[in-house]
Coordinates of C-alpha atoms and ligand atoms in Angstrom, one line a residue:
M15 CA 97.5 55.9 75.5
F16 CA 98.9 52.4 75.7
G17 CA 100.6 50.5 73.0
L18 CA 101.4 46.8 72.9
K19 CA 104.8 45.5 71.9
A20 CA 105.4 42.1 70.4
D21 CA 106.8 40.8 73.7
W22 CA 103.5 41.9 75.3
S23 CA 105.2 44.4 77.6
L24 CA 103.5 47.8 77.7
D25 CA 104.8 51.0 76.2
V26 CA 103.1 54.1 77.4
F27 CA 103.1 56.8 74.7
E28 CA 102.7 60.4 75.7
R29 CA 100.5 60.9 72.7
Y30 CA 99.1 58.5 70.1
F31 CA 97.6 60.0 67.0
T32 CA 94.6 58.5 65.3
L33 CA 93.3 59.1 61.8
G34 CA 91.0 61.8 63.2
D35 CA 94.0 63.8 64.3
Y36 CA 95.0 64.2 60.7
A37 CA 91.6 65.0 59.3
G38 CA 90.6 68.6 58.5
G39 CA 87.4 69.9 57.0
E40 CA 84.9 67.8 55.1
A41 CA 86.4 67.0 51.7
R42 CA 84.4 68.5 48.9
W43 CA 85.4 66.8 45.7
C44 CA 83.0 65.3 43.1
P45 CA 81.7 61.8 43.8
G46 CA 84.1 59.3 42.4
C47 CA 87.0 61.7 42.3
G48 CA 90.4 60.0 42.9
D49 CA 91.5 62.7 45.2
F50 CA 89.5 61.1 48.1
A51 CA 91.7 58.0 47.8
V52 CA 94.9 60.0 48.0
L53 CA 93.7 62.0 50.9
N54 CA 92.7 59.0 52.9
T55 CA 96.0 57.3 52.1
V56 CA 98.0 60.3 53.2
H57 CA 96.1 60.3 56.5
R58 CA 96.9 56.6 57.0
V59 CA 100.6 57.1 56.2
L60 CA 100.8 60.0 58.6
R61 CA 99.0 58.0 61.3
D62 CA 101.2 54.9 60.8
A63 CA 104.3 57.1 61.0
Q64 CA 102.9 58.8 64.1
L65 CA 103.9 62.2 62.7
P66 CA 102.8 65.0 65.1
P67 CA 100.3 67.1 63.3
E68 CA 101.9 70.3 64.6
K69 CA 105.2 69.2 62.9
T70 CA 103.6 68.5 59.6
V71 CA 102.7 70.9 56.8
A72 CA 100.7 70.4 53.6
V73 CA 101.4 72.9 50.9
S74 CA 99.5 73.2 47.6
G75 CA 99.1 75.4 44.6
I76 CA 95.8 75.8 42.7
G77 CA 93.5 73.2 41.3
C78 CA 91.1 70.5 42.6
S79 CA 93.8 68.5 44.3
S80 CA 95.3 71.7 45.8
R81 CA 92.4 71.8 48.2
L82 CA 94.1 69.0 50.2
P83 CA 95.6 71.3 52.9
H84 CA 92.0 72.2 53.9
Y85 CA 91.3 68.6 54.6
M86 CA 94.3 68.0 56.8
G87 CA 94.5 68.5 60.6
T88 CA 98.1 69.7 60.2
Y89 CA 99.5 73.1 59.2
G90 CA 98.7 74.0 55.6
F91 CA 99.4 76.6 53.0
H92 CA 97.0 76.8 50.0
G93 CA 99.2 78.9 47.7
L94 CA 99.3 80.4 44.3
H95 CA 98.9 78.7 40.9
G96 CA 102.1 76.9 40.1
R97 CA 103.8 78.0 43.3
A98 CA 103.3 75.0 45.6
L99 CA 107.0 73.9 45.3
P100 CA 108.7 77.2 46.0
L101 CA 106.4 77.6 49.0
A102 CA 107.3 74.2 50.2
N103 CA 111.0 74.9 49.6
G104 CA 110.7 78.0 51.7
V105 CA 109.0 76.2 54.5
K106 CA 111.6 73.5 54.5
A107 CA 114.5 76.0 54.3
R108 CA 113.3 77.9 57.3
R109 CA 112.0 74.9 59.3
P110 CA 113.9 71.8 58.2
D111 CA 112.4 70.0 61.3
L112 CA 108.9 70.0 59.7
D113 CA 107.6 67.2 57.6
V114 CA 106.5 68.8 54.3
W115 CA 103.9 67.4 51.9
V116 CA 103.1 69.0 48.6
A117 CA 99.8 68.4 46.7
T118 CA 99.9 69.7 43.2
G119 CA 98.2 68.8 39.9
D120 CA 99.2 68.4 36.2
G121 CA 98.2 71.9 35.3
D122 CA 99.7 73.4 38.5
C123 CA 103.0 71.6 38.4
F124 CA 103.7 70.8 34.7
S125 CA 102.4 74.0 33.1
I126 CA 102.6 77.3 35.1
G127 CA 104.7 75.6 37.7
A128 CA 107.2 74.0 35.3
G129 CA 110.1 76.2 36.3
P130 CA 109.7 75.5 40.0
W131 CA 109.2 71.8 39.3
I132 CA 112.6 71.6 37.6
H133 CA 114.5 73.5 40.2
S134 CA 112.8 71.9 43.2
I135 CA 113.7 68.5 42.0
R136 CA 117.3 69.6 41.6
Y137 CA 117.3 71.2 45.1
N138 CA 116.2 67.8 46.4
M139 CA 114.9 69.1 49.7
D140 CA 113.4 66.5 52.0
M141 CA 109.7 66.5 51.1
V142 CA 107.0 64.4 49.4
V143 CA 105.6 65.8 46.2
L144 CA 102.3 64.2 45.1
V145 CA 101.2 65.2 41.6
F146 CA 97.5 64.4 41.1
D147 CA 97.5 63.9 37.3
N148 CA 94.1 63.7 35.8
A149 CA 95.2 65.2 32.4
I150 CA 92.8 68.1 32.6
Y151 CA 92.2 71.4 34.3
G152 CA 89.3 70.3 36.5
L153 CA 88.7 73.2 38.8
T154 CA 88.3 75.6 35.8
K155 CA 86.1 73.1 34.0
K156 CA 87.9 71.0 31.4
Q157 CA 90.8 72.8 29.6
T158 CA 93.7 71.0 28.0
S159 CA 96.6 70.4 30.4
P160 CA 100.2 69.4 29.5
T161 CA 99.4 65.7 30.0
S162 CA 96.1 65.6 28.1
P163 CA 96.5 62.8 25.5
T164 CA 96.5 63.8 21.8
G165 CA 92.9 63.9 20.6
M166 CA 91.3 64.3 24.1
T167 CA 88.4 66.7 23.6
T168 CA 88.4 69.6 26.0
N169 CA 86.8 73.0 26.1
T170 CA 89.9 74.6 24.8
H171 CA 90.3 72.0 22.1
P172 CA 86.8 70.7 21.2
H173 CA 88.3 68.9 18.2
G174 CA 90.9 67.2 20.3
A175 CA 94.2 68.2 22.0
P176 CA 96.6 68.6 19.1
L177 CA 99.9 68.0 20.7
P178 CA 101.6 64.9 22.1
A179 CA 101.3 64.8 25.9
L180 CA 104.2 65.9 28.1
N181 CA 105.8 62.9 29.8
P182 CA 106.3 63.9 33.5
L183 CA 108.4 60.8 34.2
T184 CA 111.1 61.4 31.5
V185 CA 111.3 65.1 32.3
T186 CA 111.7 64.5 36.1
L187 CA 114.2 61.7 35.5
G188 CA 116.2 64.1 33.3
I189 CA 116.7 66.7 36.0
S190 CA 120.1 66.9 37.7
N191 CA 120.2 65.6 41.2
V192 CA 116.8 63.8 40.9
S193 CA 116.5 61.3 43.8
F194 CA 113.1 59.6 43.8
V195 CA 110.6 59.0 41.0
A196 CA 107.5 56.8 41.3
Q197 CA 104.2 56.4 39.6
V198 CA 101.0 54.9 40.9
V199 CA 97.2 54.9 40.2
D200 CA 94.8 56.2 42.7
W201 CA 92.5 53.1 42.5
N202 CA 94.9 50.5 43.8
P203 CA 94.9 51.1 47.6
P204 CA 97.8 48.8 48.5
M205 CA 100.1 50.3 45.9
L206 CA 99.0 53.8 46.6
Y207 CA 99.7 53.3 50.3
E208 CA 103.1 51.6 49.8
T209 CA 104.2 54.2 47.3
I210 CA 103.4 57.2 49.4
R211 CA 104.9 55.5 52.4
A212 CA 108.1 54.8 50.5
A213 CA 108.1 58.4 49.3
H214 CA 107.9 59.6 52.8
R215 CA 110.7 57.3 54.0
H216 CA 113.1 58.5 51.3
R217 CA 115.3 61.5 52.3
G218 CA 115.1 64.0 49.5
T219 CA 112.4 65.2 47.2
S220 CA 110.2 62.2 46.4
F221 CA 108.3 62.8 43.2
V222 CA 105.1 60.7 42.9
R223 CA 102.9 61.0 39.9
I224 CA 99.5 59.7 40.8
I225 CA 97.3 58.9 37.8
Q226 CA 94.0 60.2 39.2
R227 CA 90.4 59.7 38.2
C228 CA 88.4 62.7 37.2
P229 CA 85.1 61.1 36.3
V230 CA 83.6 64.5 35.5
F231 CA 86.0 65.9 32.9
S232 CA 88.6 63.3 31.9
D233 CA 87.0 59.9 32.3
S234 CA 88.7 58.7 29.1
F235 CA 92.1 59.2 30.7
C236 CA 91.8 56.5 33.5
K237 CA 88.9 54.3 32.3
P238 CA 90.9 52.3 29.8
L239 CA 93.5 51.6 32.5
Q240 CA 90.9 50.6 35.0
E241 CA 89.1 48.3 32.5
D242 CA 92.3 46.7 31.1
A243 CA 95.0 46.1 33.7
S244 CA 97.3 44.7 31.0
R245 CA 98.0 48.3 30.0
I246 CA 99.8 48.7 33.3
L247 CA 103.4 47.5 33.8
L248 CA 103.9 46.6 37.5
L249 CA 107.5 47.2 38.6
H250 CA 108.9 45.2 41.4
H251 CA 112.3 44.7 43.0
E252 CA 113.6 44.0 46.5
D253 CA 114.6 47.7 46.7
G254 CA 111.4 49.0 45.1
I255 CA 107.8 49.5 46.4
P256 CA 106.7 46.4 48.3
V257 CA 104.1 44.5 46.2
D258 CA 101.9 42.0 47.8
D259 CA 100.4 38.9 46.2
S260 CA 97.0 40.4 45.9
V261 CA 98.4 43.2 43.7
R262 CA 100.6 40.8 41.7
R263 CA 97.6 38.8 40.8
L264 CA 95.9 41.8 39.2
F265 CA 98.6 42.7 36.7
E266 CA 99.7 40.3 34.1
N267 CA 102.5 42.6 32.9
Q268 CA 105.3 42.8 35.4
R269 CA 108.9 43.6 35.3
E270 CA 111.7 43.4 37.8
H271 CA 113.4 46.8 37.8
D272 CA 116.3 47.9 40.1
P273 CA 115.4 51.5 41.1
A274 CA 119.2 52.3 41.1
D275 CA 119.2 51.8 37.3
W276 CA 118.6 55.3 35.9
L277 CA 118.9 54.2 32.2
G278 CA 116.5 51.4 32.8
A279 CA 114.1 53.8 34.4
M280 CA 114.3 56.1 31.4
E281 CA 113.7 53.3 29.1
I282 CA 110.6 52.2 31.0
A283 CA 109.3 55.8 31.2
R284 CA 109.8 56.4 27.5
D285 CA 107.8 53.3 26.5
S286 CA 104.4 54.5 25.7
S287 CA 102.9 51.0 25.2
R288 CA 102.5 50.5 28.9
V289 CA 101.9 52.7 32.0
P290 CA 104.5 51.8 34.6
M291 CA 103.5 51.5 38.2
G292 CA 106.1 51.4 41.0
L293 CA 109.4 52.9 41.8
L294 CA 111.3 53.9 38.7
Y295 CA 114.3 55.6 40.3
R296 CA 115.9 56.2 43.7
N297 CA 119.3 57.7 44.5
P298 CA 119.8 58.0 48.3
D299 CA 123.2 59.7 47.6
A300 CA 121.8 62.7 45.8
V301 CA 122.7 66.0 47.5
V302 CA 120.0 67.2 49.9
Y303 CA 119.9 71.0 49.8
E304 CA 119.3 71.4 53.6
D305 CA 122.6 69.4 54.2
A306 CA 124.6 71.4 51.7
S307 CA 123.4 74.8 52.9
A308 CA 123.9 73.8 56.6
R309 CA 127.6 73.1 56.2
G310 CA 129.6 75.2 58.6
L311 CA 126.6 76.5 60.5
D312 CA 127.8 74.7 63.7
K313 CA 131.1 76.6 63.8
T314 CA 131.8 78.8 66.8
N315 CA 132.0 82.6 66.4
A316 CA 135.8 82.3 66.7
E317 CA 136.0 79.7 64.0
K318 CA 133.7 81.8 61.7
L319 CA 135.9 84.8 62.3
A320 CA 139.1 82.8 61.5
A321 CA 137.5 81.5 58.3
I322 CA 136.6 85.1 57.2
E323 CA 140.1 86.3 58.0
S324 CA 141.6 83.5 56.1
A325 CA 139.3 84.2 53.1
L326 CA 140.2 87.9 53.2
D327 CA 143.9 87.0 53.4
R328 CA 143.8 85.5 50.0
F329 CA 143.2 89.0 48.6
S330 CA 146.1 90.7 50.5
I331 CA 148.9 92.1 48.3
Ligands
SF4_413 FE1 87.8 65.6 41.1 FE2 87.5 66.2 38.5 FE3 85.6 66.9 40.3 FE4 88.0 68.1 40.3 S1 86.4 68.1 38.7 S2 86.9 67.4 42.1 S3 89.4 66.4 39.7 S4 86.2 64.8 39.8

């Protein structure tokens, strides 16, 4: 294939990947489901980054969104409930050269997967974690999830969810060694694209909570946000998610927020009067587990032997 450079000279690529190279089986979500928007955006980000499909892995747990690996033309692993993150960590530990993408949901990640969620964020392996949050268990037909708002009627709580919803942003921000936390809605294509692209460019675990439409079981979760954009707080900063003018015009509530400011991020995440959209936090200096665990691996056998001898010498009497 041929590619044009800005100076009009020709580059000849050995391979050029099109959207079709990243597509898998026909997606079977309900009409109007926000998962379609995320899937299409992931395909576009992969295409624009020209990631070889054979060097890319999509990993998921259980839930509607966890069907995503089936719809990718990459490698994939549709795992167990709540276990998307440990699987992804395992893939990355064994094959750090692969690009790892995790698709998980609010039930999968924040409930049964809550333990792996905390530790995976702390391990900060280089991967993208997309949490499709529709505030309901959709696949199993409308049970209360950790992010179901108080009062939402579900099949497990027909009189309304009794507890305050878990806040995934404050929890994630509170985990040691957290390095990237963003939030976006599935129905704003430019922000969805830029957020997922920024997540992919960040080195470390990029946690993206996507507020996702489930018109079948939790319409009341997204509808108010779709109908009243003033409920969303658009975050912008030169180091944040790029926001173009077409997006700025849509949201009257905006705030400049430096993603290096952890306390500011926590304050924004705790404020229940608005739903923040954009990059809350990024720390490019957080320890990446692959780097920490690879230290010393490039030593020669003689150097390794000398290091072992020296360690043993400390115990000599
Ligand atoms: Fe999407 Fe909801 Fe249907 Fe699941 S039940 S596919 S989340 S619309």
